Amino acid sequence: MFFNSPVHPRVASSDDPAPAALPRARTPKTPEDPSPRLPLDPQQPEVLTSAQPALPALPARDLWRPPSITASKQDSSDDSDYTEPFIPSSLLVNSPDKDMLLPVPRQKKRISSLCSDDELLDDDESNANHRDSWLDYEPVSTQGSLYLPSCGPLGLPPKEDSAHQSAVIKMGWLDKNPPQGALYYQRRWVKLDVDYLRYFDNEKEVYSKRMIATAAITKVMCVGELKFEVVTNNRTFLFRAENEVERNDWVADLLDCTRGRRRISTISTGSSVTTECYKGYLELRGLRSKLFTVVASDKVFLYKNIEDYHIGMGITSIDMNVGNVKDTDRRSFDLTTPYRIFCFTVESEQLKEQWVEAMRTAIGEALSNSEVAERIWAEPSNGCCADCGAAGPDWASINLCVVVCKRCAGEHRGLGPSISKIRSLKMDRKVWTEDLIQLFLLLGNERVNAFWAANVPPSEALAPSSCSRDRRSFIGNKYRQGKYRKYHPLYGNQRELDNALCINVQCSDVLETLSLVFCGADVNGPTGIADCPSTFSLATAHGQPLQAEFLSHNLNTELPRSEVGGAMETVHYAPSPSVSHNGFLYKTGSMARAIAEKKGRDEFSRRWCTLNDGCFSYYESDKNSSPNGTLKAAEIVCLAVSPPEKHGYDHTFELYSDSDRLYLFGTDDPESHREWVKSLAKTFIPANADPLLRLGFERIGRLKYKDGLNLQTPKVGWFALVGSTLYAYLDNSQGEEIHLRKLLELSIQQDNEVLVLVERGRTLYMEGERKLDFAGWCSAIQSAAGSGGDTLSQQQLTDTDIPVIVHSCIGYITQCGLTSEGIYRKSGVNSRVAALCDDFRRDARSICLREGVHQVDDVSNALKRFFRDVEAGLFTPEATAAWLSTVALPEHSQKIAQYQLLLSRLPCVNKATLTALVKHLYCVQRFSELNQMNLHNLAIVFGPTLFQTDGKDYTAGLVIEGLIEHYTRIFEVDEQQLKKQLDEITAIIKVRESCNTKVPTNGSGDFICTVYLEEKTETAEQHVKIPGSMTAAELTCEILDRRNIPIKEKDYWSCWEISVKEEIERPLHYQERVLAMLHSLGTDSYLLIKKHLAMEIMKVYLATKVDVAKNGLMKFREERSILGLGGFNERYFILNANTLRMYKEVRSNRPERDWSVKSLRIYLGIKKKVRPPSSWGLTMVYQSEKQEKPERQQWYLCCSSEAEMTEWFATFLSIQFDGDVWPEHGVQHRRSTRPPPPDIRHGNVSLIPLRGSENEMRNSVAAFSQDQLALFRDIR
C-alpha cells in the first residue's frame, strides 16, 4: 500500500530498519575492456545464487543505505549562518525561461516526469482504468511543474563525471515491460553503477524515473528471446535488449555488481542507520501522493513511500552541488537545479524551516572540501568550538585564531569583520594558506582560550545548547569587550607594549604576540628600524612566517574596549634569561588533575629533554629532531619538588602550565634532579624574584594576590614554599617571609578560589589563575601550616611563639575555669580528652573552645597531656638535670639566678611557652580560695607532667613551686602589668557570677528556666530544670507531658526563641542543646513552646528540591542603616551548601558580601523600626565566638511573599543541619528518662584531696605514683 497520510520529518533513528547499500565509486568499464564474458543460454535462465560459478567476484560490500552525511544537524534554522552558494546565472532557472521549460501541450505526447508511466503514485485502481499510463497525463498548469519538454534539460549535458556520482559501469537503450501487463515495451535509457540500476526517459535526462539498489537484487536471469529479468524481494523488472550479445553483457555486468552483496532480506529491522541528516514525507507539486524524502550528505533521495526506502527502491537522487533552496511561501520552498525545479510543500512553517536548513546543509556539504578541516582538527582542542564546546566546528576566525561552530560563527559575523574575520574550513579553500593552517595547529583553541577565556564565570559559560541571545552576549563580551581575557602584565603601558611586540615577533612565540596585540600593542606602529619599518616586515625579516601570518590578519582589527580598574604601573619587558640544559628524564603523560596516587616506574617513559632559550622540550630520543612536546617559559606557572620516593623514581618534580596541565618528570640521580629543578626555576622566575632561587624550595611559582587597601585589582606575586615558611616577592618588594604556623587564620573561601592568610595586622588574599596549580598551592600551604611534628617548635604557633594549643587552653581556663574547684587536679572524660588532643594535633588553629561545648576539666587535662607527650619536653633533655639540681642550692637568690640562666638558654619556643604557662599558674594560685589550687597543689600536678617523670620524686614539683613562687623575679615581670592582669581576671569572675545569678540553679548545678506554652502569660509558664544535655525536642516533650497534651501525627510542636525587643522569633532545631542557647539569651528574650505551622510546607518544598542551592532577589538592609545611612535595596542572593553571596544585580560577577551559612542564625521577622517594605522578612544574626571581644551583627532580608520567605528559611535550615530539618518519625511523646549526668564540669574522680593537711596530700601523691591507673577505673 502507499502512504497518503502525512508523516512528520524526523532525524534518522536506530529504530528504523536499515536500508541496503551506501553508494561507492567503481572504475567504469570501457569498450576495450578485455574481460571475458561467459556464454549465456537464452533457454537456460541464469540465477544469482551462492553456488554461482566462476565469474571473478567483487569484494564484499555492505548493505545499501541512504547516502551518508558527516555534518551534524543544527538545532534550528533561526541560528543558521549559511550563505547560499553562488550558481552562475546561466545555470539558474529564471522566470522568463519558464515558457521554454514548461510548455502546456494540448495533444497527447510523451512527457518526461519523475515517475515512469508504469509506476503510479496513487493506489486508486479506478484512476488507473481511466488512463493507460502517465504517458496520457496532461499537466493543467505550467507554474512550478515538474515536467520538462522532450528536447532535454536546459540544453546542458548531464554531469556524468561529478565527484558526487558513482562511476557508470554500463549504459544503453533497453526496452522495459511495464508491470500492468501491457503488451507493448517502453524504450528506456538505462545506467548501471556499482550501487544502483537506474532508467530514464532518454539519454539527456538527469533525474531517473526509477533506481534500484544493486544490494536489493536477488536474481538476474535470462528469460526468452533477448529478455532478462531483474528480481527483487517485491518486484520483478523485465528488460529486452536489441541483440543477444547486448543482453548477455547486461546480465554479466549485473551479476558482477550483485555478487558478494548481502541480500536485502537479511537486513535486521533494528539495524542502526545514522547516516541520514533528515527524512520524512514531502508533497511535490504536480503529484497527488507525497514522496518519502531523505536528505543525506550531499544528496536528496526521493522514494514513493517508506517501504521502498527500506528495501532500496527509489525514484531518483538529486546532487546538491548545483542546488539552491529558496522560500516561496509559509509552507513551501523550491529546490532549484539547472535541470529542474522541485516545488515542495510541508505541513507547517516550522517543518519548512527544518527542511530548508537540512537541504542548505547538504548544499554546503556538497560544495565543501574537508581537507583543511581535517588538518585543523588534527590539533585535538580544535575539535570543539572555542566558544560553546560543540563538536566538529567547521568555521574559524582567522584573526582571533579560534575555531568555532556554525551557530557561534553567525554571532562572530554579527561583530563585523573589523573584530572577527570568520571563514569556513570547508568552503573558503583559497583563504587557507599553509602558514595559516600551521598557525591554527600551533595555537589551538585550548591555548588561545587561555587568553580569551581566562576569567569566564561558570554562570556565563556557553554550552552547545545555548540559545542565540546567550551566544550573542557571550561572544560580544569575549571579543568586543575583552571581558574574560587574561591581561598582560604590560597592559595600560602603550610604549612598553609596543616595544614588547617588536621584540616578540622576532621569535616563535605567537601566543605572546596575540596577548600583546589584543591587550593594546600597535601592530602598525613604528619599529625604529629603517629596513623593517613595521612589525610585519620585522617578523618576515627574522624568518617567522607564522608571526607574519598572524599580524597580516590583524592590521586593521578593532581591539577590545574594556578597561582594567586601578592605575597601571610601568612594567618593563625583558626577554627570558638564557638557560641551557639537556639530558634524559622519565616522564608520564600530562594530566588535567592532581596526582592522587603513587606512579610506578612502568608508568614513566624515557625522554630526551632540552632547555634552550626559555623553551623546555622533550623528545622520543636524543636522535629525534621533532619534539613530542614543548613548554615555553611563559607557560610555566609553578614548579613543585616531590618528596623522595613519592613515586617509582626516587626524585621527581612537577611542572604546571597555564593551560592547566600537569607534567611529572623523574630520575634516580639526585644531582641531575637538582640541576633540572634549578635550571627550570631560573627559566621562568623573573629577575626581581631571583633570591627565591637560592632557597631549598618545595614549591615555587606565581600567584595572584590582593592585600592592604587595594582589594579590587589582583596583582602578580612570586612565591616559594620552604618548610613552614612562605617566601614572597610582592609588587617589587624586597621579599617577605610568612611564617605559616604563626598565622591567626588560614582558610579557603569563595568555592575554593581564594586562600586567605591572616597575620597580625595584615590579611593576604591569594588567588589562582588556574585551578590545578592553585589546588596544589592550597594543599601544600595548609600542610605546611599544620603541626609538622611532636616537638614544641613544630607546633602551630602564635605570633609570640607559643603553641596554639597552649594559648587556647590557657585562655579558655582563664575565662571559664579559674573558679572551678580542683582545676588541673580533677580528671576529665578520657574519650573527650583524647578526641580534643587529636583535634588540636590535626589543626589547632581551627579549634575554638566554647563554654557549654567543651568542659573545663577536659581542656585542662588536654593541656597536661600535651606537655607530658611533647617530644623532648618543655625543659629539653640536655637541660633537665640542671633544672632539677637547682633545687639543692641553699639560697633563694642563687636559685633565682640559676633559673634565670637556664631560662635564657632554652630555645625560643620553649622559653615563650614556659613563660606563658608559669604566668597562668601564678594567676591560678592567686585565686586558690575559690579553686582550692594553691602553690603546692599546682606543683604536685605539674612537676611530673612538665619534666615527664613518674612522680615518685618530688624534686620536679619543687622546681615548679620555685618558678611560680618567684615568678615576678625570675621572669622579670612588671608589677603594674601583673596587677592589671589580676584585676581583669577578677572582673571576669564577677561578670560570670552576675550572669549565673540571672538563671537560678538547683543544688546539682542544673539551670532552672521559665518556659511558656503557646503564649507568654502567667498561667502558661513552666519552670523546668535544664541539664546540660537536654535538647529542644526533649524540652518540648517535657512541657507537653506536664500539660498532658497529646502529639498528633502532623502536630509540629517546637521550642521557639522569642526576642521581644527585635520582634523576631526562631524555632530551635530539635537536636539543639537548650542550655548552650540560654547563655546567649538576652533579658528581653524567652522560650516558647508552640506549633510550627509552616513545617509541613517546608518539608514538601525540601523534598521537591533537586539540590540544596537557592537564588533570587530580595530587599536587603544592614543594621547600620538604622542610623539613617540608607534603606532597603534590591539585591541578588545565591545560597549554596557553604556560603550566602550577595550581588548588586543578577549580571554581577563579583559578590558585594558573603557569609558562611553555618555561622549565621536566621530569625523570622523584622522589627518595624527599620521600616521593611513587606511583612515577610528574615533577620540574619552573626555572633562572634571570640571570648575576649564578643560581637553581634545583624542584617535584614525582605521577601515578596510569605511562600518565598518560607522557601528561603527552609533552605537555610536544610543547609545548616545537613538536610535533617525534622526527625523522621516526629517528636517522640515521652518524658526524658535519661538519668541526670554526672557533674561533668568537675569530673568523676579527685586525683588529690582538695582539702586537708599537707601530710594527707603527700600520701595521696605517693599512692598515685605507685598505681596511676587506679584513679581511672571508675571513669564511665
XYZ file of C-alpha atoms in Angstrom, residues 48 83 369 406 459 511 800 963 1055 1180 1206 1251 1263:
13
model
C 22.239 -15.372 -8.934
C 25.401 31.696 2.885
C 36.229 20.349 0.872
C 28.274 27.216 12.752
C 27.366 31.208 35.233
C 50.629 33.251 21.678
C 54.651 35.228 70.355
C 59.130 29.085 89.394
C 10.655 25.156 71.061
C 20.324 37.254 59.943
C 9.265 30.081 53.838
C 41.191 19.958 101.486
C 49.675 6.394 96.276
